Short mmCIF file of C-alpha atoms in Angstrom, two decimals:
data_model
loop_
_atom_site.label_atom_id
_atom_site.label_comp_id
_atom_site.label_asym_id
_atom_site.label_seq_id
_atom_site.Cartn_x
_atom_site.Cartn_y
_atom_site.Cartn_z
CA MET K 1 67.97 85.90 177.03
CA THR K 2 66.01 84.14 175.01
CA THR K 3 66.37 80.03 175.51
CA ILE K 4 66.31 78.06 171.78
CA ALA K 5 66.44 74.43 171.77
CA PHE K 6 66.91 71.87 168.33
CA THR K 7 68.44 68.66 167.67
CA ARG K 8 70.49 67.86 164.75
CA PRO K 9 73.05 65.14 163.72
CA GLU K 10 75.87 64.70 166.93
CA ARG K 11 78.08 66.05 163.83
CA ARG K 12 76.68 69.31 163.39
CA LEU K 13 76.16 70.25 167.41
CA GLU K 14 79.52 71.73 168.26
CA GLU K 15 79.38 74.13 164.92
CA SER K 16 74.74 75.49 165.50
CA LEU K 17 75.49 75.98 169.19
CA ALA K 18 78.41 77.75 168.87
CA LEU K 19 76.68 79.67 166.55
CA ALA K 20 74.02 80.34 168.41
CA GLU K 21 76.37 81.09 171.86
CA SER K 22 77.16 83.65 168.74
CA LEU K 23 74.35 85.31 168.69
CA GLY K 24 73.17 85.70 171.71
CA LEU K 25 70.98 82.97 172.60
CA SER K 26 70.92 80.59 175.10
CA ALA K 27 70.82 77.31 173.66
CA VAL K 28 70.20 73.49 174.54
CA CYS K 29 70.30 70.41 172.11
CA ALA K 30 70.03 67.49 171.73
CA PRO K 31 71.33 64.46 168.84
CA SER K 32 68.98 64.35 166.45
CA LEU K 33 70.14 61.34 163.61
CA ASP K 34 73.06 58.85 163.51
CA ILE K 35 74.87 59.50 160.22
CA THR K 36 76.55 56.57 158.78
CA PRO K 37 78.52 56.12 155.46
CA GLY K 38 77.52 54.96 151.96
CA ASP K 39 77.89 51.75 150.39
CA GLU K 40 81.72 51.48 148.93
CA GLY K 41 80.53 50.08 145.69
CA ASP K 42 78.10 53.38 144.56
CA PHE K 43 81.35 55.47 145.42
CA SER K 44 83.43 53.46 143.14
CA ARG K 45 80.91 53.49 140.38
CA THR K 46 80.46 57.33 140.47
CA LYS K 47 83.95 57.56 140.35
CA ASN K 48 84.86 56.08 137.32
CA ALA K 49 81.57 57.33 135.82
CA LEU K 50 82.98 61.53 136.82
CA LYS K 51 86.51 60.11 135.21
CA GLY K 52 85.01 58.93 131.99
CA GLY K 53 83.18 62.20 131.67
CA ARG K 54 80.01 61.19 131.85
CA TYR K 55 78.30 63.95 134.07
CA GLY K 56 78.76 67.17 133.03
CA ILE K 57 76.81 68.43 136.66
CA ALA K 58 77.15 67.43 140.46
CA VAL K 59 74.56 68.80 142.95
CA PHE K 60 75.27 68.55 146.63
CA CYS K 61 72.58 68.86 148.76
CA SER K 62 74.43 68.74 152.07
CA PRO K 63 77.85 69.64 153.47
CA THR K 64 77.79 66.04 154.74
CA ALA K 65 77.54 64.88 151.43
CA VAL K 66 81.02 66.56 150.37
CA GLU K 67 82.32 65.35 153.78
CA GLU K 68 81.78 61.91 153.04
CA CYS K 69 82.96 62.48 149.48
CA ILE K 70 86.26 64.02 150.74
CA ARG K 71 86.33 61.00 153.44
CA VAL K 72 86.47 58.62 150.37
CA TRP K 73 88.04 60.25 147.82
CA GLY K 74 90.46 62.27 149.56
CA ASP K 75 93.07 63.85 147.28
CA ASP K 76 91.70 62.98 144.22
CA MET K 77 88.17 64.81 144.92
CA LYS K 78 89.75 68.07 142.70
CA ASP K 79 90.87 66.22 139.52
CA MET K 80 87.47 64.18 139.68
CA PHE K 81 85.44 67.37 139.43
CA ASP K 82 87.28 69.30 136.78
CA GLY K 83 85.25 69.95 134.21
CA VAL K 84 81.87 69.26 135.78
CA ARG K 85 79.98 72.48 137.13
CA CYS K 86 79.17 71.76 140.49
CA VAL K 87 76.01 73.28 141.76
CA PRO K 88 75.84 72.88 146.43
CA ILE K 89 72.18 72.84 147.90
CA GLY K 90 73.53 76.04 149.61
CA THR K 91 76.36 78.51 151.56
CA SER K 92 76.87 75.62 153.93
CA THR K 93 77.32 73.02 151.30
CA ARG K 94 79.27 75.97 149.11
CA SER K 95 82.04 76.27 151.70
CA SER K 96 82.29 72.94 151.95
CA LEU K 97 83.41 72.46 148.75
CA GLU K 98 85.81 75.63 148.81
CA SER K 99 87.70 73.86 151.19
CA ILE K 100 88.78 71.92 149.11
CA GLY K 101 89.32 74.21 146.14
CA ILE K 102 86.37 72.87 143.79
CA GLY K 103 84.84 76.42 142.88
CA SER K 104 83.49 77.87 139.77
CA PHE K 105 80.05 77.03 140.65
CA ASP K 106 76.78 78.51 140.76
CA LEU K 107 73.92 78.55 143.82
CA PRO K 108 70.10 78.86 143.75
CA ASP K 109 68.43 81.85 144.84
CA GLU K 110 66.12 78.92 146.33
CA TYR K 111 68.05 76.72 149.07
CA SER K 112 65.90 73.54 148.09
CA SER K 113 65.52 70.91 145.77
CA ASP K 114 62.72 73.03 144.46
CA GLY K 115 65.09 75.80 144.50
CA ILE K 116 67.93 74.35 142.09
CA VAL K 117 64.89 72.76 140.16
CA GLY K 118 63.96 76.12 139.32
CA TYR K 119 67.32 77.41 138.82
CA MET K 120 68.59 74.82 136.11
CA GLU K 121 65.48 74.91 134.26
CA ALA K 122 66.05 78.93 134.26
CA LYS K 123 68.90 78.57 132.70
CA GLY K 124 68.56 75.45 130.66
CA ILE K 125 70.89 73.25 131.25
CA ARG K 126 70.12 69.72 130.75
CA ASP K 127 73.80 67.83 131.03
CA PRO K 128 73.64 64.07 132.56
CA THR K 129 73.88 64.87 136.10
CA VAL K 130 74.53 62.86 139.80
CA ILE K 131 72.71 63.72 143.19
CA ILE K 132 74.85 63.13 145.81
CA HIS K 133 72.53 63.40 149.31
CA SER K 134 71.17 61.11 151.71
CA ASP K 135 69.22 57.99 151.30
CA HIS K 136 67.06 60.53 152.41
CA GLY K 137 66.65 62.79 150.23
CA SER K 138 64.24 64.31 148.66
CA PRO K 139 62.31 62.71 145.71
CA VAL K 140 61.45 66.68 144.36
CA LEU K 141 65.21 67.72 142.94
CA ILE K 142 65.10 63.90 140.70
CA ASP K 143 61.19 64.12 139.57
CA GLY K 144 61.65 67.33 138.61
CA LEU K 145 65.05 66.99 136.95
CA LYS K 146 63.56 63.80 135.22
CA GLY K 147 60.51 65.81 134.05
CA MET K 148 63.01 68.40 132.50
CA GLY K 149 64.41 65.45 130.23
CA VAL K 150 67.70 65.59 132.48
CA GLU K 151 69.67 62.38 132.63
CA THR K 152 70.04 61.59 136.38
CA ASP K 153 72.06 59.66 138.21
CA GLU K 154 72.83 59.22 142.30
CA LEU K 155 75.08 58.77 144.76
CA ILE K 156 74.03 57.94 148.11
CA ALA K 157 76.88 59.56 150.08
CA TYR K 158 75.39 58.78 153.34
CA ARG K 159 71.84 56.86 155.22
CA LEU K 160 70.15 58.75 158.25
CA SER K 161 68.36 57.32 160.67
CA MET K 162 67.08 58.32 164.17
CA HIS K 163 69.20 58.92 167.46
CA SER K 164 68.07 57.10 170.56
CA GLY K 165 68.39 60.05 172.88
CA ASP K 166 70.73 60.00 175.63
CA GLU K 167 70.96 62.96 178.48
CA ARG K 168 71.26 65.81 176.86
CA THR K 169 67.72 64.25 175.49
CA GLU K 170 66.57 64.59 178.98
CA ARG K 171 67.77 67.79 179.61
CA MET K 172 65.74 69.27 176.86
CA ARG K 173 62.57 67.39 177.97
CA ARG K 174 63.15 68.72 181.62
CA MET K 175 63.22 72.39 180.82
CA GLY K 176 60.65 71.86 177.92
CA SER K 177 58.42 70.27 180.26
CA ASN K 178 59.04 73.39 183.21
CA GLY K 179 58.84 75.97 180.06
CA GLU K 180 62.07 76.93 179.90
CA ILE K 181 62.54 77.20 176.41
CA ASP K 182 61.30 79.87 174.46
CA TRP K 183 61.61 78.14 170.86
CA PHE K 184 62.01 74.32 169.99
CA LEU K 185 63.86 75.09 166.06
CA PHE K 186 63.66 71.77 163.20
CA THR K 187 66.31 71.82 160.41
CA SER K 188 64.77 68.77 158.69
CA ARG K 189 61.78 66.86 158.50
CA MET K 190 63.34 63.69 160.21
CA SER K 191 64.45 65.99 162.94
CA VAL K 192 60.57 66.55 163.76
CA GLY K 193 60.30 63.07 163.62
CA SER K 194 63.10 62.52 165.69
CA PHE K 195 61.91 65.25 168.16
CA PHE K 196 58.38 63.40 168.70
CA GLU K 197 59.74 60.01 168.93
CA SER K 198 61.98 60.37 171.77
CA MET K 199 60.41 62.97 173.50
CA GLY K 200 57.04 60.45 173.32
CA GLU K 201 53.50 62.36 175.05
CA ASP K 202 55.75 65.36 176.53
CA ALA K 203 56.67 66.71 172.42
CA VAL K 204 52.83 68.34 172.66
CA ARG K 205 52.81 69.91 175.60
CA MET K 206 56.12 71.20 174.66
CA LEU K 207 55.56 72.87 171.50
CA SER K 208 52.38 73.97 172.59
CA ASP K 209 54.07 76.19 175.58
CA ALA K 210 56.69 78.17 172.86
CA HIS K 211 57.28 79.27 169.84
CA ILE K 212 58.26 77.17 166.57
CA GLY K 213 61.44 77.61 163.94
CA ALA K 214 61.69 75.74 160.96
CA ILE K 215 64.19 76.23 158.27
CA GLY K 216 61.91 75.61 154.94
CA ALA K 217 59.35 74.45 153.79
CA PRO K 218 58.97 70.51 153.95
CA THR K 219 60.31 70.94 158.03
CA ALA K 220 57.15 73.28 157.65
CA LYS K 221 54.85 70.75 156.42
CA GLU K 222 55.80 68.38 158.19
CA LEU K 223 55.25 70.19 161.30
CA SER K 224 52.19 71.37 160.14
CA ASP K 225 50.86 68.35 159.34
CA ARG K 226 51.42 67.07 163.06
CA GLY K 227 49.64 70.19 164.50
CA PHE K 228 51.75 73.01 164.86
CA VAL K 229 52.67 75.91 162.23
CA PRO K 230 56.13 77.09 162.79
CA ASP K 231 56.10 80.77 163.63
CA VAL K 232 59.03 81.62 160.94
CA VAL K 233 60.28 79.92 158.56
CA PRO K 234 63.27 81.72 156.50
CA GLU K 235 63.80 82.33 153.06
CA LYS K 236 67.27 81.20 152.73
CA TYR K 237 67.33 77.87 154.57
CA THR K 238 70.51 77.49 157.23
CA PHE K 239 70.72 77.19 159.93
CA LYS K 240 72.23 81.08 160.61
CA CYS K 241 68.99 82.28 158.92
CA LEU K 242 66.42 80.46 161.70
CA LEU K 243 68.18 81.77 164.16
CA GLU K 244 68.25 85.57 162.69
CA SER K 245 64.67 84.83 162.00
CA VAL K 246 64.56 83.91 165.51
CA MET K 247 65.65 87.23 167.24
CA SER K 248 64.20 89.45 164.31
CA PHE K 249 60.66 87.66 165.55
CA ASP K 250 61.15 88.78 168.82
CA VAL K 251 62.30 92.35 168.76
CA HIS K 252 59.28 92.61 166.58
CA HIS K 253 57.06 91.09 169.59
CA GLN K 254 58.36 92.47 172.32
#
């Protein structure tokens, strides 16, 4: 059985572990990032702007962005986005919107900031847009839309910081150092940085002795810049597609 290791924000670990195991993979996971809420004043200003009809487009850049909006706005949220075209960055984000009854939105072919810019450009969408994301959101989306002449605002729905590590991190270190992990998977640029910070001098040796997967181009670039070119980067930037890419790689390289 293939053994994978990955780090994700704490709130994503349980569902990610269950998904990996449902596909027949043995998984070791540890928290990479801590999530803290965005500023209540920013949520209030965005709410007023939405109610005032300022935006024609709302881009949700992650399931966490949707969850934080639900946490703050609750039952008001569905009415607030009535008449606004909501564009989720991928299928998980779309599912989070659907869970509160927000639908009739579009999905870019490429689940990334570049994909959203390309989608809006291809569709000729120039409506004022609010981008709902973390404080580490890619500047590609904002710069790309502004370059198209789109009036753009942001809502920093949550903030990300490096996790200090715990016993799960140490278990991953032990197994990786003993050559017991076949794949290390990374789901964001920050998860790469968190891994190198928490594993210290062991990180290079662990990655040198295993295969590597990256969820998308920015994450792959972060790894490549550190000297590790991923073996797989799925076409769709989702965790499930990353796992399926690992399984496909193993089948074709047996």
